Short mmCIF file of C-alpha atoms and ligand atoms in Angstrom, two decimals:
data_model
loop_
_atom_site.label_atom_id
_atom_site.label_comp_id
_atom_site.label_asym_id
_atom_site.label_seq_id
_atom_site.Cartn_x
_atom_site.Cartn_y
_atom_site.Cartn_z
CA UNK A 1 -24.46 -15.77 -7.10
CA UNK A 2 -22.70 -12.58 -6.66
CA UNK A 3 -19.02 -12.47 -8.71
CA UNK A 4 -16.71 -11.49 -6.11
CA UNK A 5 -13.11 -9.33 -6.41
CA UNK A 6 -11.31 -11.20 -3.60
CA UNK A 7 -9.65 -8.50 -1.49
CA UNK A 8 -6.49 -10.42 0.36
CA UNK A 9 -5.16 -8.17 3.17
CA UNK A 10 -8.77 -5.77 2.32
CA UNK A 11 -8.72 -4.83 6.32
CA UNK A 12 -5.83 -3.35 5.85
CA UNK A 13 -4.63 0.62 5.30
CA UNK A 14 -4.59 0.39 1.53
CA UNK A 15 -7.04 -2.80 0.90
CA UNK A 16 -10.14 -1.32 3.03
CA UNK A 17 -9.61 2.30 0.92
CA UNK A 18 -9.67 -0.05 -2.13
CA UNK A 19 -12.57 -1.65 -0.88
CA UNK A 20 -14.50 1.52 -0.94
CA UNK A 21 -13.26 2.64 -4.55
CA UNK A 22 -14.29 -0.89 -5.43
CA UNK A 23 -18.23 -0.51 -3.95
CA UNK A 24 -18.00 2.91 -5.81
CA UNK A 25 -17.15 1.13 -9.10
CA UNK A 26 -19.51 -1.37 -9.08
CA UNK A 27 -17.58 -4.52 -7.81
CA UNK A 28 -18.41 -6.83 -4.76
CA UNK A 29 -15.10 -7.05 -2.71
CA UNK A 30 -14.67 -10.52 -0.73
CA UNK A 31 -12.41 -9.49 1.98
CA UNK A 32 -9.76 -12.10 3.05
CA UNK A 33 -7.19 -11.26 5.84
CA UNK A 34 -5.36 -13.09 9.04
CA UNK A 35 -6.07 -9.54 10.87
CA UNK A 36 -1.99 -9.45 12.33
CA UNK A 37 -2.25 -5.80 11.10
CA UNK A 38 -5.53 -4.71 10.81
CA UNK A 39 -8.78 -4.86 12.79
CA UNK A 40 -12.32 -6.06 12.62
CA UNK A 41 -13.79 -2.71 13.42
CA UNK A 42 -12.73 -1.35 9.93
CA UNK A 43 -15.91 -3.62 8.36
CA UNK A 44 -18.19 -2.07 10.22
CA UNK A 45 -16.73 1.42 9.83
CA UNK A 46 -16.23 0.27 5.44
CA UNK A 47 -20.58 -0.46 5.71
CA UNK A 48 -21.09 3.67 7.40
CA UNK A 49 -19.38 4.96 4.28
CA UNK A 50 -20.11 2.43 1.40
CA UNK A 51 -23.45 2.55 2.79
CA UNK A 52 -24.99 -0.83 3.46
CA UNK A 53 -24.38 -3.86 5.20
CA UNK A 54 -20.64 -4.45 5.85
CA UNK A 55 -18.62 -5.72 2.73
CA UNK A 56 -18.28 -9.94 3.33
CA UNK A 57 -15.02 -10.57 5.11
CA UNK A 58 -13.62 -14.26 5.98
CA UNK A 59 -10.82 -14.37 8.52
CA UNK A 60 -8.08 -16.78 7.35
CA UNK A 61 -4.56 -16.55 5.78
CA UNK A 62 -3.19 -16.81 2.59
CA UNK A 63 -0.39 -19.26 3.41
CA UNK A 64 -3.19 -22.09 3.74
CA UNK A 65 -4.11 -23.83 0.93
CA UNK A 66 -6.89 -26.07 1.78
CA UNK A 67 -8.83 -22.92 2.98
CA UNK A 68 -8.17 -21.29 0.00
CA UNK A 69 -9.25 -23.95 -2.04
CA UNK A 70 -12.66 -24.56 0.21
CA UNK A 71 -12.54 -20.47 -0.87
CA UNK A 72 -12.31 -20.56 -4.49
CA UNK A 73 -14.81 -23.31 -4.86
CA UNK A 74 -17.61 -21.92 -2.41
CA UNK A 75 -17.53 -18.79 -3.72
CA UNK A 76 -17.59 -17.11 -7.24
CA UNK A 77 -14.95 -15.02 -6.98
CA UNK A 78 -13.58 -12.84 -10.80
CA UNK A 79 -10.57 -11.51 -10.11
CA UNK A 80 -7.72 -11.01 -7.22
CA UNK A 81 -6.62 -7.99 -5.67
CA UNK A 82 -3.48 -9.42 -3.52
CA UNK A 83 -2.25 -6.91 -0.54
CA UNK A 84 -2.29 -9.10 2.13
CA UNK A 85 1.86 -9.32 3.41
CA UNK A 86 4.29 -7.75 5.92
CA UNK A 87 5.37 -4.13 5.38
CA UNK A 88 8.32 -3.17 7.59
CA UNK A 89 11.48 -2.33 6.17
CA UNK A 90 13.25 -2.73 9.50
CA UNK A 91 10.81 -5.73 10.39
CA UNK A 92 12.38 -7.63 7.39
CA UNK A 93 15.74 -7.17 8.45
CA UNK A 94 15.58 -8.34 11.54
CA UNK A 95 13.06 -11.38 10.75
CA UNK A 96 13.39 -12.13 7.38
CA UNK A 97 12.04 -15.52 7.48
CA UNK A 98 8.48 -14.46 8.24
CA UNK A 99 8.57 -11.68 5.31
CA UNK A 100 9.62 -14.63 2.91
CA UNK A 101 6.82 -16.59 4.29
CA UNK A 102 4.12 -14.21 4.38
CA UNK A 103 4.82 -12.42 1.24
CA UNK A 104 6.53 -15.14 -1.07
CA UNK A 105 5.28 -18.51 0.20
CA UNK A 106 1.57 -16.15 0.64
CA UNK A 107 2.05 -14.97 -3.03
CA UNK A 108 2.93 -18.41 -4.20
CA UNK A 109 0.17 -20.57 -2.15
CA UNK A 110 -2.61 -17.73 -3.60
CA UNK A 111 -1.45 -17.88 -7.22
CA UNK A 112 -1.66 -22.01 -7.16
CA UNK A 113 -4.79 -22.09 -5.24
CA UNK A 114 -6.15 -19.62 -8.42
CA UNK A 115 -4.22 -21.76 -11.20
CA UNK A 116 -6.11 -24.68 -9.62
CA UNK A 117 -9.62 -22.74 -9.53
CA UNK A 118 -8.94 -21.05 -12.96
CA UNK A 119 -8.99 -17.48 -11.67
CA UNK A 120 -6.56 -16.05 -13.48
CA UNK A 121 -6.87 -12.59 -13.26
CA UNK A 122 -4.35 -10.86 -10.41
CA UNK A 123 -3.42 -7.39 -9.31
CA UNK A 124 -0.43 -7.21 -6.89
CA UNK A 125 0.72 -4.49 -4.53
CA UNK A 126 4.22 -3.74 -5.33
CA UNK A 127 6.18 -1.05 -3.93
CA UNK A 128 9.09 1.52 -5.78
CA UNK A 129 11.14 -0.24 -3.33
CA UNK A 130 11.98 -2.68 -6.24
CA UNK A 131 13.76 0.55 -8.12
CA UNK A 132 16.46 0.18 -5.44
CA UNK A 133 18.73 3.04 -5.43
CA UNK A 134 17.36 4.99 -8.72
CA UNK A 135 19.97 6.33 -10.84
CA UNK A 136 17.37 9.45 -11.68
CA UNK A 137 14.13 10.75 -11.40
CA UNK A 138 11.19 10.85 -12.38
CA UNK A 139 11.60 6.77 -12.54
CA UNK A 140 10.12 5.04 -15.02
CA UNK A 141 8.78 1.07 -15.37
CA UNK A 142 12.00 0.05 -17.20
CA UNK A 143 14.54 1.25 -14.99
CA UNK A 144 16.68 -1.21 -13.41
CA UNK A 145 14.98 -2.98 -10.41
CA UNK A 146 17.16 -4.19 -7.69
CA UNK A 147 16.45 -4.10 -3.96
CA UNK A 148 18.34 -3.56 -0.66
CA UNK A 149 16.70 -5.04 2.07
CA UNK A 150 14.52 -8.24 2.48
CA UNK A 151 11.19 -6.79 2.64
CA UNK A 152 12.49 -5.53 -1.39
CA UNK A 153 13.64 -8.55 -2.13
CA UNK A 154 10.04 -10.31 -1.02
CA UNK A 155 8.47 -7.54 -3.35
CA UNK A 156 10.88 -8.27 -6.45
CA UNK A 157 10.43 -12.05 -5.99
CA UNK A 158 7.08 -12.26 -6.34
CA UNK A 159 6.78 -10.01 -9.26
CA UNK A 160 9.41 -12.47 -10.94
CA UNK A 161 7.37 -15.05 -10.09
CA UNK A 162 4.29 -13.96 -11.57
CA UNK A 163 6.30 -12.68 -14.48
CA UNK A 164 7.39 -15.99 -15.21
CA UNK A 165 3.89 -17.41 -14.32
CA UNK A 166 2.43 -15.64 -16.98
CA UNK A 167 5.21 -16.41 -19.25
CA UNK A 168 4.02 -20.13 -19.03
CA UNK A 169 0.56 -19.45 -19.07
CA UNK A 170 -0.34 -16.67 -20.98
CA UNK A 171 -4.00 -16.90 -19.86
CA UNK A 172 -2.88 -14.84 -16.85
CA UNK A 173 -3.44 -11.32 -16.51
CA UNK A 174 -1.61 -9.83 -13.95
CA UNK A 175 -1.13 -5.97 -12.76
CA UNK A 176 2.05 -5.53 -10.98
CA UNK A 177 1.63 -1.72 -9.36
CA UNK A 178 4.52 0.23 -7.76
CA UNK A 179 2.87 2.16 -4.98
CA UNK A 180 4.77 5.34 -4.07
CA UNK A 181 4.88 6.52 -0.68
CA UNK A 182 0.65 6.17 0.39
CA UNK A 183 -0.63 8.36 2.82
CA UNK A 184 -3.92 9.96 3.92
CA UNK A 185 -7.14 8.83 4.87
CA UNK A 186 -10.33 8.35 4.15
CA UNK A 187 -12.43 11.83 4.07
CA UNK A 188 -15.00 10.57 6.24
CA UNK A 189 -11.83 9.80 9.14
CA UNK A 190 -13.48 6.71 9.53
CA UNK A 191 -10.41 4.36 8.29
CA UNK A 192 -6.81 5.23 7.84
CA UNK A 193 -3.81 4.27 9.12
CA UNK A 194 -2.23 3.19 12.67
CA UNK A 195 0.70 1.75 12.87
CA UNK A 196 1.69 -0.53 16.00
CA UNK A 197 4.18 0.95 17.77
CA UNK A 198 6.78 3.92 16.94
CA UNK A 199 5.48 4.52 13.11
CA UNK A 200 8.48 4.18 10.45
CA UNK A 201 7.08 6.18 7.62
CA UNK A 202 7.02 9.95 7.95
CA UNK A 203 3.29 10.87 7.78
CA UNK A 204 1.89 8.70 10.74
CA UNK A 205 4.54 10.10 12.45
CA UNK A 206 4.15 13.58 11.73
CA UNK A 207 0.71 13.79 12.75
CA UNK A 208 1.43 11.57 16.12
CA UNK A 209 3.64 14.63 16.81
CA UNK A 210 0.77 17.21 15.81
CA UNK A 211 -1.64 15.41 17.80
CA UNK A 212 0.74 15.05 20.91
CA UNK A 213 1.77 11.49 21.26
CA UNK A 214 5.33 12.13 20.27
CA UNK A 215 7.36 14.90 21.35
CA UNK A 216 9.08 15.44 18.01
CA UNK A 217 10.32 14.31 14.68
CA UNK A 218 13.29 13.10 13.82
CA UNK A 219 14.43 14.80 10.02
CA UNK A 220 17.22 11.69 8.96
CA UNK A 221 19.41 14.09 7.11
CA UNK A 222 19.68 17.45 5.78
CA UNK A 223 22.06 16.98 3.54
CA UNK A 224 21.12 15.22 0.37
CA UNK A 225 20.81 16.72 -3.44
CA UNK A 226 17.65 18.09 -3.03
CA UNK A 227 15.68 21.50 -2.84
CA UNK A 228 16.18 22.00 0.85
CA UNK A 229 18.90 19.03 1.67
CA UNK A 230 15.91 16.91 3.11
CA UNK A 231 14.53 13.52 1.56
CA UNK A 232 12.53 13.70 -1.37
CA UNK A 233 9.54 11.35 -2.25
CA UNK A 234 6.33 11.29 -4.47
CA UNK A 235 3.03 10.87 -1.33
CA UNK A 236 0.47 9.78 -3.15
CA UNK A 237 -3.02 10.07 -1.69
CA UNK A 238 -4.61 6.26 -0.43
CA UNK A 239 -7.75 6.95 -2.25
CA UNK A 240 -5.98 7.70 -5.25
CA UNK A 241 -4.07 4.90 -5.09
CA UNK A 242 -7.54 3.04 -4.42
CA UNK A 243 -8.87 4.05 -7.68
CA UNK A 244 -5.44 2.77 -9.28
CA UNK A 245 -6.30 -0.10 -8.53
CA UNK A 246 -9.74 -0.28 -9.87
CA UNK A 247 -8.39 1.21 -12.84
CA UNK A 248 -5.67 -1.83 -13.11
CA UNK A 249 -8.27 -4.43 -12.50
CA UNK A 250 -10.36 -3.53 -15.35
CA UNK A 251 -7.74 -3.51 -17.55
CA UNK A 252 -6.53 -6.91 -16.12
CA UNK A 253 -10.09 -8.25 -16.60
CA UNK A 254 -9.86 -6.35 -20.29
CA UNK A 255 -7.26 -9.11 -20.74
CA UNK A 256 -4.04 -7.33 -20.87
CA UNK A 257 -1.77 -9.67 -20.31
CA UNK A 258 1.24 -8.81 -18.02
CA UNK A 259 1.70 -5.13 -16.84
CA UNK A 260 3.63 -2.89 -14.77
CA UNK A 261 2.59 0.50 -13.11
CA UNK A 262 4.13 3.09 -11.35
CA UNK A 263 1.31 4.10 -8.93
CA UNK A 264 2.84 7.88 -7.71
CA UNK A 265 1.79 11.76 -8.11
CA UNK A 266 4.81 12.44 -10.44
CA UNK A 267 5.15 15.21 -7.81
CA UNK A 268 8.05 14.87 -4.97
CA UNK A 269 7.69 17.09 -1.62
CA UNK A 270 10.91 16.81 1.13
CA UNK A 271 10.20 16.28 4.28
CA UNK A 272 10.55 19.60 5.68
CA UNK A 273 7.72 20.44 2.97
CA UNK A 274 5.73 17.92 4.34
CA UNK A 275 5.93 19.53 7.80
CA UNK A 276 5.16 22.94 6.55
CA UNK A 277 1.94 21.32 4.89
CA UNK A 278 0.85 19.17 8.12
CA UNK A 279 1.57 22.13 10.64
CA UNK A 280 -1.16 24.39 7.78
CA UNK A 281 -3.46 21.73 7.35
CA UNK A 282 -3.61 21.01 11.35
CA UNK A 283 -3.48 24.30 12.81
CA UNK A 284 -0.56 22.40 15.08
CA UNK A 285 3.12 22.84 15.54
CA UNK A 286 5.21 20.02 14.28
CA UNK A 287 8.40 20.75 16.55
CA UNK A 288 11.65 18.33 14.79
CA UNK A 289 15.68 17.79 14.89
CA UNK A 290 17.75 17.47 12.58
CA UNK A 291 19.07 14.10 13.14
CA UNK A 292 21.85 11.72 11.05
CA UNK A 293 20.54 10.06 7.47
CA UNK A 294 18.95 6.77 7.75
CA UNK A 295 20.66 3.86 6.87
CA UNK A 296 19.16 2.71 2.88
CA UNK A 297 17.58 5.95 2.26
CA UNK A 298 17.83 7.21 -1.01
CA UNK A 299 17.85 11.10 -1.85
CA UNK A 300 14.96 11.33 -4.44
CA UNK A 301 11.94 8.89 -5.57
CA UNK A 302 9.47 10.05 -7.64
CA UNK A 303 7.41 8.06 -10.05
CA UNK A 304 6.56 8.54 -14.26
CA UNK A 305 3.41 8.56 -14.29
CA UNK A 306 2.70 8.57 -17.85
CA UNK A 307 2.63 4.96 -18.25
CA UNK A 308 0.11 4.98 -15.98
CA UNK A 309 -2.18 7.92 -17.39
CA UNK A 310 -1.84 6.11 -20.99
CA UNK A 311 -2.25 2.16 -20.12
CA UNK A 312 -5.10 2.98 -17.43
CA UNK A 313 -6.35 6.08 -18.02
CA UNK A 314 -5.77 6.42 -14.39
CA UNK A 315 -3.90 9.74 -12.64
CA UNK A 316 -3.62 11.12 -9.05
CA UNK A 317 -6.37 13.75 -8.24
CA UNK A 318 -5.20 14.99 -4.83
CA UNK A 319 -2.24 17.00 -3.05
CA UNK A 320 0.00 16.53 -0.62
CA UNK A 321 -2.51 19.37 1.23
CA UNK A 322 -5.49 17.03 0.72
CA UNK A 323 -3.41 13.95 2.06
CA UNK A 324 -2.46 15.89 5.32
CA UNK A 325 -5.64 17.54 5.71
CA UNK A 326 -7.84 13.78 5.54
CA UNK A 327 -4.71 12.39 7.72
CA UNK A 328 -5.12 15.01 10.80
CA UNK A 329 -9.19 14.10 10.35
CA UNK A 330 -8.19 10.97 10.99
CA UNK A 331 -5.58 11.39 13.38
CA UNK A 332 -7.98 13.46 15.72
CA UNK A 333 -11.10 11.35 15.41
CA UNK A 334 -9.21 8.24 15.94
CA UNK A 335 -6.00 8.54 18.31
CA UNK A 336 -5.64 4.91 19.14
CA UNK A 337 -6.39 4.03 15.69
CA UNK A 338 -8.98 1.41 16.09
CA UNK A 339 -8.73 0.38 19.29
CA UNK A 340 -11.21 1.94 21.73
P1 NAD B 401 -1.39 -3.26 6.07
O1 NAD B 401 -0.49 -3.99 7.02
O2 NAD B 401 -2.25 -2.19 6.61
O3 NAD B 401 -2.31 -4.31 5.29
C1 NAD B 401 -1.91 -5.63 5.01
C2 NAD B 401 -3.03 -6.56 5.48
O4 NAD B 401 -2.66 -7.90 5.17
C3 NAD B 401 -3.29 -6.50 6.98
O5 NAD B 401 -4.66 -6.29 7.22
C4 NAD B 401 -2.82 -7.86 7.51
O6 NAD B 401 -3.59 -8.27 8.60
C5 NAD B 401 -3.01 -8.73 6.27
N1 NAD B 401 -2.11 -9.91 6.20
C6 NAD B 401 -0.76 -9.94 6.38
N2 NAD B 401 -0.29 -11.19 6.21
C7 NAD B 401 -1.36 -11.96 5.90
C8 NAD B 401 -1.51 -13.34 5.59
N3 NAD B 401 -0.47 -14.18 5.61
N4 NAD B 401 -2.76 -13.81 5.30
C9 NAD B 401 -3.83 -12.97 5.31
N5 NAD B 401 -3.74 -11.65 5.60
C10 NAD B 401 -2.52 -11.16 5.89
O7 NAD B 401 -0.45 -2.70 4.89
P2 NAD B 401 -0.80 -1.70 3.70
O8 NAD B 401 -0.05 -0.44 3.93
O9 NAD B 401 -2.27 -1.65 3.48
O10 NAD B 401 -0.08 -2.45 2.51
C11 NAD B 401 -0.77 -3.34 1.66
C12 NAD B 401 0.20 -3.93 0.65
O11 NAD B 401 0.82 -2.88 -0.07
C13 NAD B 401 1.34 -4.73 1.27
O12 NAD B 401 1.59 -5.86 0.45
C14 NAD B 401 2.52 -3.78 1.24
O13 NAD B 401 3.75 -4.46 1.16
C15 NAD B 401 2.23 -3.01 -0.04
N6 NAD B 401 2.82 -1.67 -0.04
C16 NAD B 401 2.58 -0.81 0.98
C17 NAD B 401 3.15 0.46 1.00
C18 NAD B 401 2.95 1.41 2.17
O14 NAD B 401 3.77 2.31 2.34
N7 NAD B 401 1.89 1.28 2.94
C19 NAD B 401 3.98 0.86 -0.07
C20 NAD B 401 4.20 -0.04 -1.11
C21 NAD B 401 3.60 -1.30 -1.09
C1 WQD B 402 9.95 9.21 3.76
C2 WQD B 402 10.98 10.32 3.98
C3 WQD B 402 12.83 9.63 5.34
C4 WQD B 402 10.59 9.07 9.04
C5 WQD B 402 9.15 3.27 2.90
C6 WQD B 402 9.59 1.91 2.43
C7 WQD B 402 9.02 1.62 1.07
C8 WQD B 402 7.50 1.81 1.05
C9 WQD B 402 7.08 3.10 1.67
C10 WQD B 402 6.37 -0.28 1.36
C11 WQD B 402 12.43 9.83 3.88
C12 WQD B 402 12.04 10.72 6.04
C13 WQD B 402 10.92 9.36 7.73
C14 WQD B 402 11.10 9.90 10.09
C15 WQD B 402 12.20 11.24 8.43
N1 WQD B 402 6.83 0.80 1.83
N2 WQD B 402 11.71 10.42 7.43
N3 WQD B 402 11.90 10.96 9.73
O1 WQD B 402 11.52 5.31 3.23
O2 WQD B 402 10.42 6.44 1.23
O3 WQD B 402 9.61 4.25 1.98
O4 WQD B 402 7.72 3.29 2.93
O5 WQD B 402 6.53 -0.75 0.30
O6 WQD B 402 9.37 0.31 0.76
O7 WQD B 402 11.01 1.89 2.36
O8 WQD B 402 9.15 6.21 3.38
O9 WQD B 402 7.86 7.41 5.09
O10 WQD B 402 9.81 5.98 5.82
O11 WQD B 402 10.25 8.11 4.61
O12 WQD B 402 12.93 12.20 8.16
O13 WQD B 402 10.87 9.66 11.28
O14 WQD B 402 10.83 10.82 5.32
O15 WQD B 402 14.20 9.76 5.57
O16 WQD B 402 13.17 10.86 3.30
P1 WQD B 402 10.31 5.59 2.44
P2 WQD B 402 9.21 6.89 4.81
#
């Protein structure tokens, strides 16, 4: 029997580039994921660059317990690599019941079913959203974590939990990692990103502007602390943040106990940097306003990534040039995302 990394949410933007930094490493992903934000198509599309027949994939949801159980016990299945959960910022605000459900219940239901099965080895997509409103930057691990909207809140809860999970069971290892601000694609423009709707996050919506299907950007604010008044953050390439993750793992399975990781460049860009950068890497115009700040925005976030580079001898190897460049592959090969 094959010893599987169960992938929860692996049909997703950040779990299927995981699952190919996974195949690369030498692991067997088991992908497990309701599909409410992802599609089938991205298994077939994970086998053309992995090479191979498509990675196994079971379609069910993390919230039920008997089918995890039936899960743990049919198959033999290492180690954990937990994405699956809402995203939205604005989502969470106006539906916070379903964020608590998906991503606390979710976390909670997955971390019993692997008490029960004795897999004890968990890494868990957290976001820099838990750092609040940072007093400085670069942010390290130990600054204060608070959060300021529900879909924060979901993301600080469950790292509590699991804190205090392995508190009472030191048996657990468990790799909480901050993720930055992920964008990109894969080089092949075979998988990426595709948000339903109007994106949120700047990237998907930059290049929906280079590629035509909106009219412009909206820049929320001008007028912050920063090099050019614009919002500051630290993009971090998906496949990078891929091979964070194998990095974590094997120092989860190397039985570290409890750790937490900033997963970031250490680099920030503003947005009207990251326009400059799409509009080279695309050959397009990216026309914008200047519009108002957004509500909960903070000026700067940018990760210390030495924590990282020391505990998993694990640092970003691409640019924000790189991340636009893969992005517009994608973009162009794939304007409807995955949907024909
Ligand atoms: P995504 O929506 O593309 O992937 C999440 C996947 O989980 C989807 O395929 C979805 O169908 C699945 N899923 C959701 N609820 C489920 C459930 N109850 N049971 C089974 N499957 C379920 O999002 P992503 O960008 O790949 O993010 C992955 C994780 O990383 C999430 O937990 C997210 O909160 C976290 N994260 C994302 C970002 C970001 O900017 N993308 C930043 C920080 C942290
Ligand atoms: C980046 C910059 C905006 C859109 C969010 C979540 C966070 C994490 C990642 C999951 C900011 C500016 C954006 C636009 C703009 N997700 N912007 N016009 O807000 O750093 O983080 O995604 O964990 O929790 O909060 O990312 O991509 O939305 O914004 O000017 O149309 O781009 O103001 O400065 P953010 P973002």
């Amino acid at each position: 029997m094959k010893n599987y990394v169960l992938v929860t949410g692996g049909a997703g933007y950040i779990g299927s580039h995981t699952c190919v930094a996974l195949a690369a490493a030498g692991y067997t992903p088991l992908i497990l994921d309701n599909l409410c934000n992802s599609s089938p198509k991205v298994f077939e599309r994970l086998a053309r660059i992995v090479g191979g027949p498509p990675p196994r994939a079971i379609e069910g949801d993390i919230r039920d317990r008997q089918f995890l159980d039936r899960l743990f016990a049919e198959n033999a299945i290492d180690a954990v690599i937990h994405f699956a959960g809402l995203k939205a910022v604005g989502d969470s605000v106006a539906d916070p019941l379903s964020y608590y459900d998906n991503n606390v219940n979710g976390s909670m239901v997955l971390a019993a079913a692997m008490q029960s099965a004795g897999v004890k080895t968990l890494v868990f997509s957290s976001s820099a959203t838990v750092y609040g409103e940072p007093e400085r930057t670069p942010i390290p691990e130990a600054a204060p974590c608070w959060a300021t909207n529900p879909y924060g809140r979901t993301k600080l809860m469950v790292e509590q939990m699991l804190t205090d999970l392995h508190s009472a069971d030191p048996g657990w290892n468990i790799g909480l990692l901050r993720y930055f601000n992920p964008a990109g694609a894969h080089e092949s423009g075979l998988i990426g990103e595709h948000p339903k709707g109007k994106p949120n996050n700047l990237m998907p919506f930059v290049s929906q502007v280079a590629v035509g299907t909106r009219e412009y950007l909206t820049v929320h604010g001008n007028d912050y602390p920063t090099i050019d008044g614009t919002g500051v953050r630290d993009y971090i390439h998906v496949l990078d943040l891929a091979e964070g993750h194998v990095a974590a793992l094997r120092h989860a399975k190397a039985r570290a106990g409890l750790f937490a990781v900033n997963l970031g460049t250490g680099a920030g860009a503003s947005v009207l940097e990251v326009i400059t950068a799409f509009e080279k890497a695309s050959g397009r115009k990216v026309a914008y306003k200047i519009g108002p700040r957004r509500t909960g925005d903070v000026p700067a976030s940018v990760a210390d990534t030495s924590l990282a580079r020391s505990l998993l001898g694990w640092q970003a190897q691409r640019g924000l040039n790189q991340m636009c460049v893969d992005s517009w592959r994608w973009q162009q090969a794939n304007p409807n995302g995955y949907d024909d």
